[in-house]
Coordinates of N, CA and C in Angstrom, one line a residue:
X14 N 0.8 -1.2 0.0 CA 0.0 0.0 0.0 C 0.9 1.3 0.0
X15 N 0.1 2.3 0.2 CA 0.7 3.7 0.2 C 1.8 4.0 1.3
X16 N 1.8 3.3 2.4 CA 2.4 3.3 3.8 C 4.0 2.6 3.1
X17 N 4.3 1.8 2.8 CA 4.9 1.0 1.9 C 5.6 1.2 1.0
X18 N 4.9 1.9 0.2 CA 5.9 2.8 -1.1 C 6.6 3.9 -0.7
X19 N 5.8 4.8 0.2 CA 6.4 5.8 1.2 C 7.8 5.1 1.5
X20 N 7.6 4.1 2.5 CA 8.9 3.9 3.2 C 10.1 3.4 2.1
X21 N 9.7 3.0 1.2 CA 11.1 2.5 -0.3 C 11.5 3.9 -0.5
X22 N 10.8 4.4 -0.8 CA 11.0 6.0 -1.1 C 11.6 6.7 -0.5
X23 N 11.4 6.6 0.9 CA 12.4 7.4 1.7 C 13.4 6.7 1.7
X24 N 13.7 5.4 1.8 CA 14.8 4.6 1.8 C 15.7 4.9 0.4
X25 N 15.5 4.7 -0.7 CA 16.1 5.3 -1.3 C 16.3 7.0 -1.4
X26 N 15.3 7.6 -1.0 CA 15.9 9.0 -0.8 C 17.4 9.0 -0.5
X27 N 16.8 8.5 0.8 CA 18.2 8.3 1.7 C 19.4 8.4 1.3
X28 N 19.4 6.8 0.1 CA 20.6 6.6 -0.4 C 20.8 7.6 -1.3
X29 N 19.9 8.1 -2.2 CA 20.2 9.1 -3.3 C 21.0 10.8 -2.8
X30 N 20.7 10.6 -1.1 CA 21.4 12.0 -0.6 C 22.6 11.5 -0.4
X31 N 22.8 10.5 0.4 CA 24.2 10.0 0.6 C 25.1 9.6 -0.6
X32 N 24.4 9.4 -1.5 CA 25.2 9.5 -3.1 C 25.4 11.0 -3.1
X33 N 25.3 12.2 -2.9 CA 25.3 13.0 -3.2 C 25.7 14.4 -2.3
X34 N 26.3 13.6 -1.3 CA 26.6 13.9 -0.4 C 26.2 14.8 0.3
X35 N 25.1 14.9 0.8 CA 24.4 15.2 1.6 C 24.0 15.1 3.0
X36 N 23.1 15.6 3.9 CA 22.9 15.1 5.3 C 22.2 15.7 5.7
X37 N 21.3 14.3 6.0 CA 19.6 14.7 6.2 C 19.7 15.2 7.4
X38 N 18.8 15.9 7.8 CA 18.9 16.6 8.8 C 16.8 16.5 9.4
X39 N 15.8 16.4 8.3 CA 14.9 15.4 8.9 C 14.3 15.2 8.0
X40 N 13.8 14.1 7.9 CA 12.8 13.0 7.0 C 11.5 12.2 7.9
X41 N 10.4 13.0 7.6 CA 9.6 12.1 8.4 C 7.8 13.4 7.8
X42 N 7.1 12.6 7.8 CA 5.4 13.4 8.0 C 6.0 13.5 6.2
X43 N 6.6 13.2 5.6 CA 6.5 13.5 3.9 C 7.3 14.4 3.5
X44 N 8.1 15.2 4.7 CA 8.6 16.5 4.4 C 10.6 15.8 4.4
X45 N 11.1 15.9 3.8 CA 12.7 16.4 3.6 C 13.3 17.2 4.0
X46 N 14.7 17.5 4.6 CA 15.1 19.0 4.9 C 16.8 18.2 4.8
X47 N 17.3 18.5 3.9 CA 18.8 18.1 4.2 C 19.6 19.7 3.5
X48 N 20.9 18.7 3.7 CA 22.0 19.9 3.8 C 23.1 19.8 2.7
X49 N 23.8 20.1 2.5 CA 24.7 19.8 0.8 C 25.9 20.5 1.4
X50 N 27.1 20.2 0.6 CA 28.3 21.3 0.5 C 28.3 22.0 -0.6
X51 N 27.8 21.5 -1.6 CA 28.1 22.2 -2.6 C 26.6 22.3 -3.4
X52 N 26.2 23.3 -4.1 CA 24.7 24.0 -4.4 C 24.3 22.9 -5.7
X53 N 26.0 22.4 -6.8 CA 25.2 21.5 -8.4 C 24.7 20.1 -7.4
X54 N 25.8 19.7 -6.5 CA 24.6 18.6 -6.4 C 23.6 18.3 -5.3
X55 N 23.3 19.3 -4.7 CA 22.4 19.9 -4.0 C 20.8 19.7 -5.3
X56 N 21.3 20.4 -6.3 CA 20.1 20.7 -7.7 C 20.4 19.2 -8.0
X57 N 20.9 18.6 -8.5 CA 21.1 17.3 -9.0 C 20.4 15.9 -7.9
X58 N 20.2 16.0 -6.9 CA 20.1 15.4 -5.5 C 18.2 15.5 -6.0
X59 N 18.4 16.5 -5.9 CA 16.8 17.0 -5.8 C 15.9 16.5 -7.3
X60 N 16.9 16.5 -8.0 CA 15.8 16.5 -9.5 C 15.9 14.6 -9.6
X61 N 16.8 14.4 -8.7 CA 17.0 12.6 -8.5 C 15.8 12.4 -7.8
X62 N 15.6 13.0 -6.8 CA 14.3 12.9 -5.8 C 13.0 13.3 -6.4
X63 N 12.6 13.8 -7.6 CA 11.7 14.0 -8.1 C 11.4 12.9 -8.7
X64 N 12.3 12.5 -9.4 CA 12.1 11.2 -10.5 C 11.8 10.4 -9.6
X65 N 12.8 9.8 -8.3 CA 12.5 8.6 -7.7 C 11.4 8.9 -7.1
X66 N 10.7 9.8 -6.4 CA 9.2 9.6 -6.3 C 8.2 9.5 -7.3
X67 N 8.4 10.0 -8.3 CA 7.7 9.9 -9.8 C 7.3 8.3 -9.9
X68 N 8.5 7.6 -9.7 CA 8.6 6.0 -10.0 C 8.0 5.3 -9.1
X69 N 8.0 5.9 -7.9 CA 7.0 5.4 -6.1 C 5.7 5.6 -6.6
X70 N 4.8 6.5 -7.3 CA 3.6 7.3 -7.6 C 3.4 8.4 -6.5
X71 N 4.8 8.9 -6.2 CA 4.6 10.2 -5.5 C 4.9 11.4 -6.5
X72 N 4.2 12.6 -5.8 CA 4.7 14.3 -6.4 C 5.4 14.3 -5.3
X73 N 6.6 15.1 -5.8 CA 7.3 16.0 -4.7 C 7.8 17.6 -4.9
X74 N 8.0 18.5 -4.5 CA 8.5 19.4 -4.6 C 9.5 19.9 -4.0
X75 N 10.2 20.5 -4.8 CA 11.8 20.6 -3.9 C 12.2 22.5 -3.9
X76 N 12.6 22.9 -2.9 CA 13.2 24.4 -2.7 C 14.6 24.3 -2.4
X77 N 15.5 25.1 -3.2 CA 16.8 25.2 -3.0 C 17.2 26.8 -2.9
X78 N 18.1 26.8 -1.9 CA 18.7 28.2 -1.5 C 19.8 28.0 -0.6
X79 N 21.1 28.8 -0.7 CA 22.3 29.0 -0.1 C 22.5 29.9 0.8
X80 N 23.2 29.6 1.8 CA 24.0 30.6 2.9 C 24.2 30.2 3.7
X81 N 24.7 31.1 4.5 CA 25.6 30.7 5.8 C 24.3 30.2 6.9
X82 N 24.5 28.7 7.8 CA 23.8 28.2 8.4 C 24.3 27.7 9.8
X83 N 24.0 27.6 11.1 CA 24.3 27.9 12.3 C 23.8 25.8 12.2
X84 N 25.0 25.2 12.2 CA 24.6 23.7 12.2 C 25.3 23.0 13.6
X85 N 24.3 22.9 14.5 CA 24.5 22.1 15.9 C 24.0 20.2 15.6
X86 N 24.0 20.1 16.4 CA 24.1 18.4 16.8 C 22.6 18.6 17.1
X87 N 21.8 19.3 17.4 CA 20.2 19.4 17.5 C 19.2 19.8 15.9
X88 N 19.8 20.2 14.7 CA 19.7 20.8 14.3 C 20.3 21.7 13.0
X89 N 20.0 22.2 12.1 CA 20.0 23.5 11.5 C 19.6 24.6 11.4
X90 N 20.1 26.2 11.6 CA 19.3 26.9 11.6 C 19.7 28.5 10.9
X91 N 18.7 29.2 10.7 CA 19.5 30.7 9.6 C 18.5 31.0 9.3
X92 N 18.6 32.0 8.6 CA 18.0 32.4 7.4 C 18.0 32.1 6.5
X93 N 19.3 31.4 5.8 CA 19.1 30.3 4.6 C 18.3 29.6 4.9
X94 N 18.1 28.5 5.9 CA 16.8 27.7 6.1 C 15.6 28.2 5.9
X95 N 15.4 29.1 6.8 CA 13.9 29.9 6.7 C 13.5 30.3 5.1
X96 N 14.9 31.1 4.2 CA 14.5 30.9 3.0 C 14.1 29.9 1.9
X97 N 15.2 28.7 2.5 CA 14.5 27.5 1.3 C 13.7 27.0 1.9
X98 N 13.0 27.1 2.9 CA 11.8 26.7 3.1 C 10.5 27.9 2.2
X99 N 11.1 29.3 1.7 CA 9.8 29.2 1.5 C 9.7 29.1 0.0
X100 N 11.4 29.3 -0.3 CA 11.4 28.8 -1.6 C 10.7 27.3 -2.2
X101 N 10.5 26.5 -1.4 CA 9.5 25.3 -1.5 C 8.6 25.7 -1.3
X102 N 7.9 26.4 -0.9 CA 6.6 26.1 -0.1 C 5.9 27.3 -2.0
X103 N 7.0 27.5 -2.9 CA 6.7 28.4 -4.0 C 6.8 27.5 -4.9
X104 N 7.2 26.5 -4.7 CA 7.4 25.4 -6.1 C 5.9 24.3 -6.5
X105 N 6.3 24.2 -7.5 CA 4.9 23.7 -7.7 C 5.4 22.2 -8.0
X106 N 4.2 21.5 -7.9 CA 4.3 19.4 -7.4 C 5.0 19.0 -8.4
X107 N 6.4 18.4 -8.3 CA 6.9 17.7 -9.7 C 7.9 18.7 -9.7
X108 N 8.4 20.4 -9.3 CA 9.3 21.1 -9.5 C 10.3 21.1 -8.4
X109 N 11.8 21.6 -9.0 CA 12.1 22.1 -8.3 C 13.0 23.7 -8.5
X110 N 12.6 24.3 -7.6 CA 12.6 25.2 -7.8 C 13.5 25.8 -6.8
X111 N 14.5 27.7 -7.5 CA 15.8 27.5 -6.3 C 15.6 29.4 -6.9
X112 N 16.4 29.2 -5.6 CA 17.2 30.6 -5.8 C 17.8 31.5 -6.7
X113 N 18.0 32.5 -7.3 CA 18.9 33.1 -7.8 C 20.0 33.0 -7.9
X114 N 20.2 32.8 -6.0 CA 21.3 32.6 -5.6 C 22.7 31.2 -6.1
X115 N 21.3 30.3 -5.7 CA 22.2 28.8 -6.6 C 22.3 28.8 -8.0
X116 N 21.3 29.5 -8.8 CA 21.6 29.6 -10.2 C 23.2 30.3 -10.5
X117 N 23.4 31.1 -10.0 CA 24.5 31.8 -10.0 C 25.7 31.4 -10.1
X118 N 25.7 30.2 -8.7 CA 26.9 29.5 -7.7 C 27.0 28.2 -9.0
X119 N 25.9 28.1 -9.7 CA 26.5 26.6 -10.4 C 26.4 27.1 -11.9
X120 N 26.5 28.1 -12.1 CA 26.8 28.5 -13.7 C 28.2 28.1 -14.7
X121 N 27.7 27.1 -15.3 CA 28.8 26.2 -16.2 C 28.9 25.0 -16.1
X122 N 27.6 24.3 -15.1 CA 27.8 22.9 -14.6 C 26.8 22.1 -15.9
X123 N 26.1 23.1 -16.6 CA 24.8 22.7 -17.9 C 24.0 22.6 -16.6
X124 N 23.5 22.5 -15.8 CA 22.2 23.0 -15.3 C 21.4 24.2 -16.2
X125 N 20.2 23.8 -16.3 CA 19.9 25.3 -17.3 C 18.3 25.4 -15.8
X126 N 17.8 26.3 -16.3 CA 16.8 27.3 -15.5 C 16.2 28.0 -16.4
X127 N 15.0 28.4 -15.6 CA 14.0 29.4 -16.5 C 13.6 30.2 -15.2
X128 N 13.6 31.4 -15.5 CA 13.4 32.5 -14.6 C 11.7 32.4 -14.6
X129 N 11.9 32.5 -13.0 CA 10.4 32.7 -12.5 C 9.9 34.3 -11.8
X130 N 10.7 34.8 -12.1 CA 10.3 36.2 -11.3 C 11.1 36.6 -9.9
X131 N 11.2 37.7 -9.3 CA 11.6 38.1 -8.2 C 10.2 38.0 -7.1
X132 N 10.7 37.5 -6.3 CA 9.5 37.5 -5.3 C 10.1 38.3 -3.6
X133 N 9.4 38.6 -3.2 CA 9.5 39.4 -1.7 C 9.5 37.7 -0.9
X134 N 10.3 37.7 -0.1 CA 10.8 36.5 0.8 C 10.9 37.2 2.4
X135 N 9.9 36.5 3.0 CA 10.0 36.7 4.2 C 11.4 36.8 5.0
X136 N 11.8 37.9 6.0 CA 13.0 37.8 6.7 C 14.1 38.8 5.8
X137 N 13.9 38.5 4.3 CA 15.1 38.9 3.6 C 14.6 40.7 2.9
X138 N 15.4 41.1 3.0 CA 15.3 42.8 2.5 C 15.1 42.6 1.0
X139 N 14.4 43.3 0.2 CA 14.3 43.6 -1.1 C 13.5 42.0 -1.5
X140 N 13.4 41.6 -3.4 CA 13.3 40.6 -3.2 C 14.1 39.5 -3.7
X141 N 13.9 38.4 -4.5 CA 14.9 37.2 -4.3 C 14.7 37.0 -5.5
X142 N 15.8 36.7 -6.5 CA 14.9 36.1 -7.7 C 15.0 34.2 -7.7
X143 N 13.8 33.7 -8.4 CA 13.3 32.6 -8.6 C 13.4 31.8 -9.6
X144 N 14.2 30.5 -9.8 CA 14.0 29.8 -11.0 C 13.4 28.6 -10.9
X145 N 13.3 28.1 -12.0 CA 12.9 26.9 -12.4 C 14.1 25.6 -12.8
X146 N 14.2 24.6 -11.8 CA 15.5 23.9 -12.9 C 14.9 23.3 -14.2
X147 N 15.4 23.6 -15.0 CA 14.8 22.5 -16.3 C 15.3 20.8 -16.3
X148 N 14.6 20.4 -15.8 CA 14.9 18.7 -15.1 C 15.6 17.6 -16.0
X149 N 15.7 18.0 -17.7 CA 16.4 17.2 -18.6 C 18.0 17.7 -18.1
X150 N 18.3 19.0 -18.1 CA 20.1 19.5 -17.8 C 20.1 18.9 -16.6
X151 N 19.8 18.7 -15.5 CA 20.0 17.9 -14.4 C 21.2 16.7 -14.3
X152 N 21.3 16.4 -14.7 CA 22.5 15.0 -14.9 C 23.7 15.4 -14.7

């Protein structure tokens, strides 16, 4: 059942962050929140996680955004967090969607993007601009 495919899913999540070197920070209620060193496979991590829920019969959506983050043994915390959280919470089911800022950081990796507009982002002064990853450059 649904309970079931969930848990494959996360289970591979899992491994698809750890390929990618990442570190989850929490997985649980359907929601994701991990951490990356580096922003390409941070985008690359995520458009893996779209597909591999595609293949489970889940949607997912993914927000990506960079900066400096206050990382304890309890936790993650910043204003980068607070931002890619709301940068998700702007992506639509099946997307993922990122910052300006990561567009920037991985320019020449063939990631391509489609501009989504500047949006007002809670916490941050002025506004942010928005993309789209185009999920075929992903690889």
């Amino acid at each position: 059942g649904r309970r079931a495919r969930l848990a494959q899913f996360q289970a591979e999540a899992r491994r698809k962050i750890e390929w990618f070197r990442g570190r989850e920070i929490k997985i649980d209620n359907g929601e994701m929140f991990t951490i990356f060193d580096g922003p390409a496979r941070a985008l690359r991590c995520a458009c893996r996680l779209t597909e591999t829920a595609h293949r489970h019969g889940f949607t997912v959506r993914a927000g990506l955004h960079t900066g400096e983050c206050d990382v304890r043994k309890e936790g993650v915390s910043g204003v980068a967090v607070s931002v890619a959280a709301h940068v998700m919470e702007r992506a639509r089911p099946g997307e993922v969607l990122s910052s300006s800022t990561v567009k920037d950081l991985v320019a020449g990796s063939g990631i391509q993007f489609s501009d989504c507009g500047d949006q007002t982002i809670e916490g941050l002064p002025g506004k942010l601009g928005l993309c789209r990853v185009e999920q075929g450059t992903c690889t």
